[in-house]
Amino acid sequence: MTGEDMRHSVSVAGVVIDDDDRALVIRRRDNAHWEPPGGILERDETITEGLIREVREETGLLVEPIALTGVYKNLSRGIVALVFRCRAVGGILTENAEVTEFRWVRESDVKAIMSEAYAVRVLDAYRSSGAPFVRDHDGVRLIASGKESLAGPVSHV
């Protein structure tokens, strides 16, 4: 690999958790998958600006980041995702060109509707109590390093 093939892209996502302890997920129009709202960080914006912009574009909500809950690398595509637990501070859910549906889900329902690589982001946001989780995946499944598991103990930095 050379040049462009060796570069990473950085994405941001917000796991918005409401007062009833439910997380907001979106169904993406391009692949019909359920995921937390987010997208590619633009070169000229800060991480927080990109997070707020992406969540607003995909949901209509204005959010406040609470904590960085995980860093995830898609090894097959070279995408590093920074995922934050957030709370909504304004706006209303609004249909848009990127999303076909919104759903507020409980922690116990996450694995039933999302692939492992995205479910873990939501579950980590629920479980985070300090340092962010750091995980690798192939776009669908986690790639375990011996300590990492969707159901069990995971490594923190």
XYZ file of N, CA and C in Angstrom:
471
model
N 0.836 -1.189 0.000
C 0.000 0.000 0.000
C 0.874 1.243 0.000
N 0.378 2.260 -0.699
C 1.110 3.518 -0.743
C 0.142 4.679 -0.677
N 0.648 5.852 -0.310
C -0.123 7.092 -0.344
C -1.468 7.008 0.338
N -2.538 7.232 -0.443
C -3.908 7.240 0.069
C -4.279 5.942 0.777
N -3.767 4.812 0.275
C -4.114 3.522 0.868
C -3.654 3.401 2.315
N -2.641 4.140 2.706
C -2.075 4.045 4.047
C -2.689 5.045 5.025
N -3.524 5.929 4.564
C -4.094 6.950 5.439
C -5.338 6.445 6.140
N -5.564 7.009 7.304
C -6.768 6.722 8.073
C -7.741 7.878 7.910
N -9.007 7.597 8.136
C -9.953 8.688 8.301
C -10.463 8.600 9.736
N -10.935 9.726 10.233
C -11.421 9.803 11.610
C -12.897 10.134 11.579
N -13.667 9.361 12.315
C -15.095 9.653 12.432
C -15.434 9.906 13.894
N -16.585 10.522 14.094
C -17.093 10.804 15.436
C -18.540 10.319 15.489
N -18.954 9.867 16.654
C -20.345 9.445 16.839
C -20.781 9.806 18.246
N -22.074 10.072 18.373
C -22.641 10.414 19.663
C -23.691 9.408 20.085
N -23.492 8.811 21.243
C -24.513 7.950 21.830
C -25.305 8.842 22.769
N -26.473 9.275 22.276
C -27.327 10.191 23.023
C -28.205 9.351 23.937
N -28.055 9.550 25.245
C -28.836 8.793 26.220
C -29.775 9.758 26.923
N -31.068 9.396 26.944
C -32.087 10.284 27.515
C -32.299 10.024 29.007
N -33.218 10.767 29.596
C -33.504 10.662 31.028
C -34.123 9.325 31.413
N -34.648 8.585 30.443
C -35.213 7.258 30.695
C -34.187 6.151 30.443
N -32.911 6.527 30.290
C -31.808 5.595 30.080
C -31.937 4.819 28.773
N -32.431 5.507 27.742
C -32.522 4.927 26.399
C -31.536 5.654 25.495
N -30.938 4.904 24.567
C -29.984 5.474 23.611
C -30.663 5.671 22.261
N -30.357 6.778 21.620
C -30.887 7.071 20.290
C -30.008 6.407 19.236
N -30.640 5.630 18.351
C -29.936 5.064 17.207
C -30.684 5.453 15.940
N -29.954 5.451 14.839
C -30.523 5.817 13.544
C -30.413 4.634 12.592
N -31.343 4.558 11.656
C -31.208 3.579 10.564
C -30.696 4.361 9.365
N -29.493 4.012 8.937
C -28.855 4.722 7.827
C -29.557 4.408 6.517
N -29.744 5.423 5.700
C -30.386 5.249 4.395
C -29.504 4.450 3.429
N -28.183 4.627 3.505
C -27.295 3.986 2.527
C -27.120 2.483 2.720
N -27.245 1.987 3.966
C -27.034 0.549 4.175
C -28.104 -0.113 5.042
N -29.075 0.656 5.509
C -30.191 0.184 6.337
C -29.758 -0.371 7.692
N -28.545 -0.078 8.128
C -28.062 -0.551 9.427
C -28.416 0.447 10.523
N -28.633 -0.094 11.727
C -28.827 0.742 12.911
C -27.464 1.081 13.490
N -27.247 2.368 13.793
C -25.977 2.843 14.336
C -26.237 4.071 15.187
N -25.284 4.431 16.053
C -25.389 5.743 16.689
C -25.100 6.812 15.638
N -25.692 7.987 15.749
C -25.449 9.036 14.755
C -24.004 9.518 14.767
N -23.481 9.773 13.569
C -22.114 10.263 13.467
C -21.639 10.241 12.034
N -20.377 10.596 11.844
C -19.814 10.613 10.514
C -18.376 11.089 10.523
N -17.856 11.342 9.338
C -16.449 11.700 9.159
C -16.161 13.107 9.682
N -15.099 13.210 10.431
C -14.627 14.488 10.952
C -13.976 15.262 9.814
N -14.373 16.506 9.639
C -13.779 17.336 8.593
C -12.449 17.890 9.076
N -11.543 18.091 8.135
C -10.171 18.488 8.446
C -10.080 19.805 9.231
N -10.966 20.744 8.950
C -10.854 22.077 9.552
C -11.722 22.280 10.794
N -12.252 21.210 11.391
C -13.076 21.368 12.580
C -12.485 20.602 13.755
N -12.815 21.067 14.955
C -12.379 20.354 16.141
C -13.210 19.079 16.293
N -12.747 18.196 17.142
C -13.473 16.950 17.380
C -14.870 17.244 17.924
N -14.968 18.147 18.874
C -16.274 18.484 19.458
C -17.183 19.137 18.423
N -16.649 20.059 17.624
C -17.458 20.683 16.569
C -17.989 19.634 15.599
N -17.139 18.699 15.198
C -17.554 17.655 14.271
C -18.615 16.754 14.870
N -18.453 16.397 16.124
C -19.439 15.565 16.812
C -20.795 16.257 16.840
N -20.811 17.498 17.273
C -22.068 18.251 17.364
C -22.697 18.403 15.977
N -21.879 18.703 14.965
C -22.384 18.864 13.599
C -22.983 17.560 13.076
N -22.256 16.474 13.210
C -22.728 15.194 12.675
C -24.024 14.738 13.345
N -24.100 14.837 14.662
C -25.328 14.419 15.349
C -26.487 15.308 14.936
N -26.241 16.613 14.817
C -27.314 17.529 14.403
C -27.778 17.234 12.971
N -26.814 16.995 12.047
C -27.174 16.689 10.660
C -28.025 15.431 10.559
N -27.699 14.422 11.360
C -28.393 13.143 11.237
C -29.649 13.022 12.088
N -29.799 13.888 13.098
C -30.953 13.742 13.995
C -31.784 15.003 14.177
N -31.186 16.164 13.988
C -31.866 17.422 14.305
C -31.651 17.855 15.741
N -30.966 17.036 16.538
C -30.735 17.357 17.948
C -29.420 18.098 18.150
N -29.432 19.021 19.079
C -28.213 19.673 19.537
C -27.779 18.906 20.782
N -26.527 18.439 20.789
C -26.062 17.628 21.908
C -24.880 18.264 22.614
N -24.715 17.808 23.841
C -23.552 18.169 24.637
C -22.792 16.877 24.921
N -21.513 16.804 24.536
C -20.741 15.606 24.850
C -20.479 15.533 26.357
N -20.644 14.340 26.917
C -20.409 14.117 28.345
C -19.042 13.484 28.560
N -18.735 12.448 27.756
C -17.461 11.743 27.923
C -17.108 10.976 26.659
N -15.815 10.882 26.384
C -15.320 9.982 25.348
C -15.425 8.582 25.934
N -16.210 7.717 25.297
C -16.437 6.380 25.848
C -15.707 5.288 25.090
N -15.249 5.577 23.871
C -14.533 4.546 23.139
C -13.828 5.053 21.904
N -12.787 4.314 21.534
C -12.035 4.543 20.307
C -12.041 3.207 19.576
N -12.504 3.210 18.324
C -12.719 1.979 17.571
C -12.036 2.100 16.217
N -11.318 1.054 15.833
C -10.661 1.078 14.526
C -11.225 -0.031 13.659
N -11.736 0.372 12.489
C -12.146 -0.570 11.465
C -10.882 -0.919 10.697
N -10.334 -2.094 10.973
C -9.066 -2.485 10.366
C -9.161 -2.673 8.862
N -10.318 -3.073 8.363
C -10.449 -3.303 6.927
C -10.585 -2.016 6.124
N -11.072 -0.939 6.740
C -11.271 0.316 6.004
C -10.386 1.466 6.485
N -9.643 1.270 7.569
C -8.755 2.320 8.062
C -9.499 3.496 8.662
N -10.632 3.235 9.312
C -11.406 4.305 9.936
C -11.261 4.200 11.444
N -10.879 5.305 12.070
C -10.807 5.389 13.517
C -12.006 6.212 13.976
N -12.820 5.626 14.842
C -14.034 6.300 15.323
C -13.870 6.678 16.788
N -14.196 7.929 17.085
C -14.228 8.424 18.458
C -15.699 8.518 18.849
N -16.090 7.809 19.891
C -17.498 7.762 20.278
C -17.667 8.386 21.649
N -18.673 9.261 21.745
C -18.940 10.023 22.959
C -20.332 9.733 23.487
N -20.449 9.651 24.799
C -21.775 9.655 25.422
C -22.208 11.116 25.416
N -23.458 11.364 25.017
C -23.963 12.729 24.896
C -25.339 12.840 25.538
N -25.736 14.069 25.772
C -27.123 14.333 26.162
C -27.658 15.421 25.242
N -28.935 15.283 24.926
C -29.589 16.278 24.072
C -29.855 17.531 24.895
N -29.556 18.688 24.311
C -29.800 19.957 24.986
C -30.705 20.871 24.162
N -31.182 20.370 23.016
C -32.067 21.165 22.176
C -32.381 20.445 20.881
N -33.225 21.078 20.079
C -33.599 20.526 18.783
C -34.713 19.498 18.904
N -35.159 19.020 17.746
C -36.166 17.958 17.692
C -35.745 16.960 16.615
N -36.105 15.700 16.808
C -35.773 14.692 15.802
C -36.398 15.084 14.471
N -35.577 15.097 13.428
C -35.998 15.569 12.122
C -35.555 14.605 11.042
N -36.482 14.200 10.185
C -36.131 13.340 9.057
C -35.139 14.056 8.148
N -34.284 13.261 7.489
C -33.285 13.862 6.610
C -32.839 12.853 5.557
N -31.951 13.280 4.672
C -31.523 12.456 3.536
C -30.631 11.282 3.936
N -30.044 11.308 5.128
C -29.121 10.255 5.544
C -29.758 9.162 6.386
N -30.951 9.442 6.938
C -31.555 8.560 7.939
C -32.984 8.223 7.544
N -33.354 6.953 7.684
C -34.728 6.554 7.359
C -35.606 6.401 8.591
N -34.968 6.251 9.772
C -35.752 5.974 10.976
C -34.915 6.260 12.220
N -35.594 6.633 13.304
C -34.963 6.824 14.608
C -35.568 5.817 15.571
N -34.778 5.406 16.559
C -35.311 4.526 17.593
C -34.568 4.794 18.902
N -35.326 4.885 19.988
C -34.745 4.965 21.326
C -34.717 3.540 21.860
N -33.539 3.040 22.208
C -33.405 1.650 22.631
C -32.835 1.544 24.045
N -33.254 0.512 24.706
C -32.711 0.197 26.026
C -31.430 -0.624 25.839
N -30.583 -0.599 26.843
C -29.319 -1.330 26.787
C -29.544 -2.801 26.443
N -30.581 -3.391 26.990
C -30.862 -4.811 26.774
C -31.284 -5.137 25.336
N -31.667 -4.137 24.545
C -32.133 -4.359 23.172
C -31.081 -4.079 22.107
N -29.963 -3.526 22.492
C -28.963 -3.061 21.526
C -28.441 -4.189 20.646
N -28.024 -5.305 21.246
C -27.419 -6.398 20.463
C -28.390 -7.013 19.464
N -29.687 -6.905 19.724
C -30.679 -7.524 18.835
C -30.833 -6.780 17.512
N -30.497 -5.484 17.473
C -30.745 -4.716 16.249
C -29.488 -4.230 15.536
N -28.321 -4.372 16.154
C -27.099 -3.826 15.571
C -26.027 -4.891 15.406
N -25.167 -4.693 14.408
C -24.012 -5.578 14.281
C -23.105 -5.351 15.486
N -22.295 -6.336 15.783
C -21.428 -6.278 16.964
C -20.537 -5.041 16.973
N -19.979 -4.684 15.816
C -19.045 -3.554 15.731
C -19.704 -2.222 16.104
N -21.029 -2.111 15.938
C -21.735 -0.876 16.296
C -22.455 -1.008 17.628
N -22.946 -2.198 17.949
C -23.599 -2.419 19.242
C -22.627 -2.134 20.377
N -21.382 -2.542 20.213
C -20.404 -2.352 21.274
C -20.203 -0.867 21.587
N -20.359 -0.005 20.604
C -20.189 1.437 20.834
C -21.273 1.968 21.765
N -22.482 1.508 21.545
C -23.601 1.932 22.395
C -23.452 1.318 23.783
N -23.135 0.041 23.842
C -22.979 -0.630 25.136
C -21.820 -0.041 25.932
N -20.727 0.289 25.267
C -19.605 0.917 25.960
C -20.008 2.275 26.526
N -20.851 3.018 25.819
C -21.315 4.316 26.325
C -22.157 4.129 27.586
N -22.964 3.074 27.625
C -23.721 2.767 28.835
C -22.798 2.384 29.990
N -21.757 1.628 29.691
C -20.903 1.027 30.726
C -19.714 1.886 31.130
N -19.432 2.921 30.397
C -18.235 3.716 30.632
C -18.239 4.333 32.022
N -17.102 4.207 32.684
C -16.985 4.797 34.010
C -15.614 5.414 34.234
N -14.952 5.750 33.180
C -13.620 6.326 33.314
C -12.938 6.407 31.978
N -11.834 5.687 31.846
C -11.058 5.700 30.613
C -11.878 5.086 29.478
N -11.699 5.578 28.258
C -12.458 5.030 27.126
C -12.028 3.605 26.787
N -12.972 2.839 26.264
C -12.679 1.508 25.738
C -11.922 1.692 24.420
N -11.024 0.779 24.096
C -10.288 0.802 22.838
C -10.469 -0.569 22.193
N -11.043 -0.573 20.966
C -11.376 -1.843 20.321
C -11.087 -1.785 18.821
N -10.811 -2.951 18.266
C -10.618 -3.110 16.827
C -11.732 -3.990 16.282
N -12.114 -3.748 15.026
C -13.139 -4.575 14.384
C -12.895 -4.613 12.887
N -13.660 -5.455 12.210
C -13.531 -5.592 10.759
C -14.685 -4.941 10.010
N -15.470 -4.144 10.689
C -16.642 -3.509 10.096
C -17.930 -4.157 10.546
N -17.838 -5.400 11.016
C -19.015 -6.133 11.481
C -18.764 -6.738 12.859
N -17.644 -7.438 13.019
C -17.337 -8.168 14.245
C -16.103 -7.585 14.922
N -16.082 -7.666 16.249
C -14.898 -7.278 16.998
C -13.767 -8.244 16.710
N -12.555 -7.725 16.747
C -11.367 -8.557 16.639
C -10.760 -8.559 18.027
N -10.913 -9.671 18.709
C -10.509 -9.768 20.109
C -9.005 -9.851 20.252
N -8.509 -9.196 21.281
C -7.086 -9.260 21.590
C -6.858 -10.158 22.795
N -7.834 -10.975 23.107
C -7.733 -11.846 24.268
C -8.525 -11.324 25.446
N -8.642 -10.008 25.593
C -9.359 -9.412 26.711
C -10.698 -8.836 26.274
N -10.854 -8.580 24.985
C -12.027 -7.869 24.506
C -13.156 -8.815 24.166
N -14.343 -8.452 24.603
C -15.537 -9.234 24.319
C -16.736 -8.329 24.493
N -17.703 -8.482 23.634
C -18.909 -7.675 23.752
C -19.606 -7.949 25.068
N -19.540 -9.157 25.566
C -20.262 -9.525 26.769
C -19.428 -9.409 28.029
N -18.117 -9.431 27.899
C -17.296 -9.519 29.096
C -16.326 -8.380 29.262
N -15.296 -8.599 30.087
C -14.310 -7.564 30.397
C -13.604 -7.078 29.139
N -13.249 -5.824 29.143
C -12.558 -5.230 28.014
C -11.384 -4.406 28.517
N -10.517 -4.072 27.591
C -9.352 -3.286 27.971
C -9.651 -1.796 27.944
N -9.057 -1.099 28.848
C -9.108 0.365 28.883
C -7.684 0.869 28.692
N -7.585 2.081 28.183
C -6.265 2.691 28.034
C -5.893 3.350 29.339
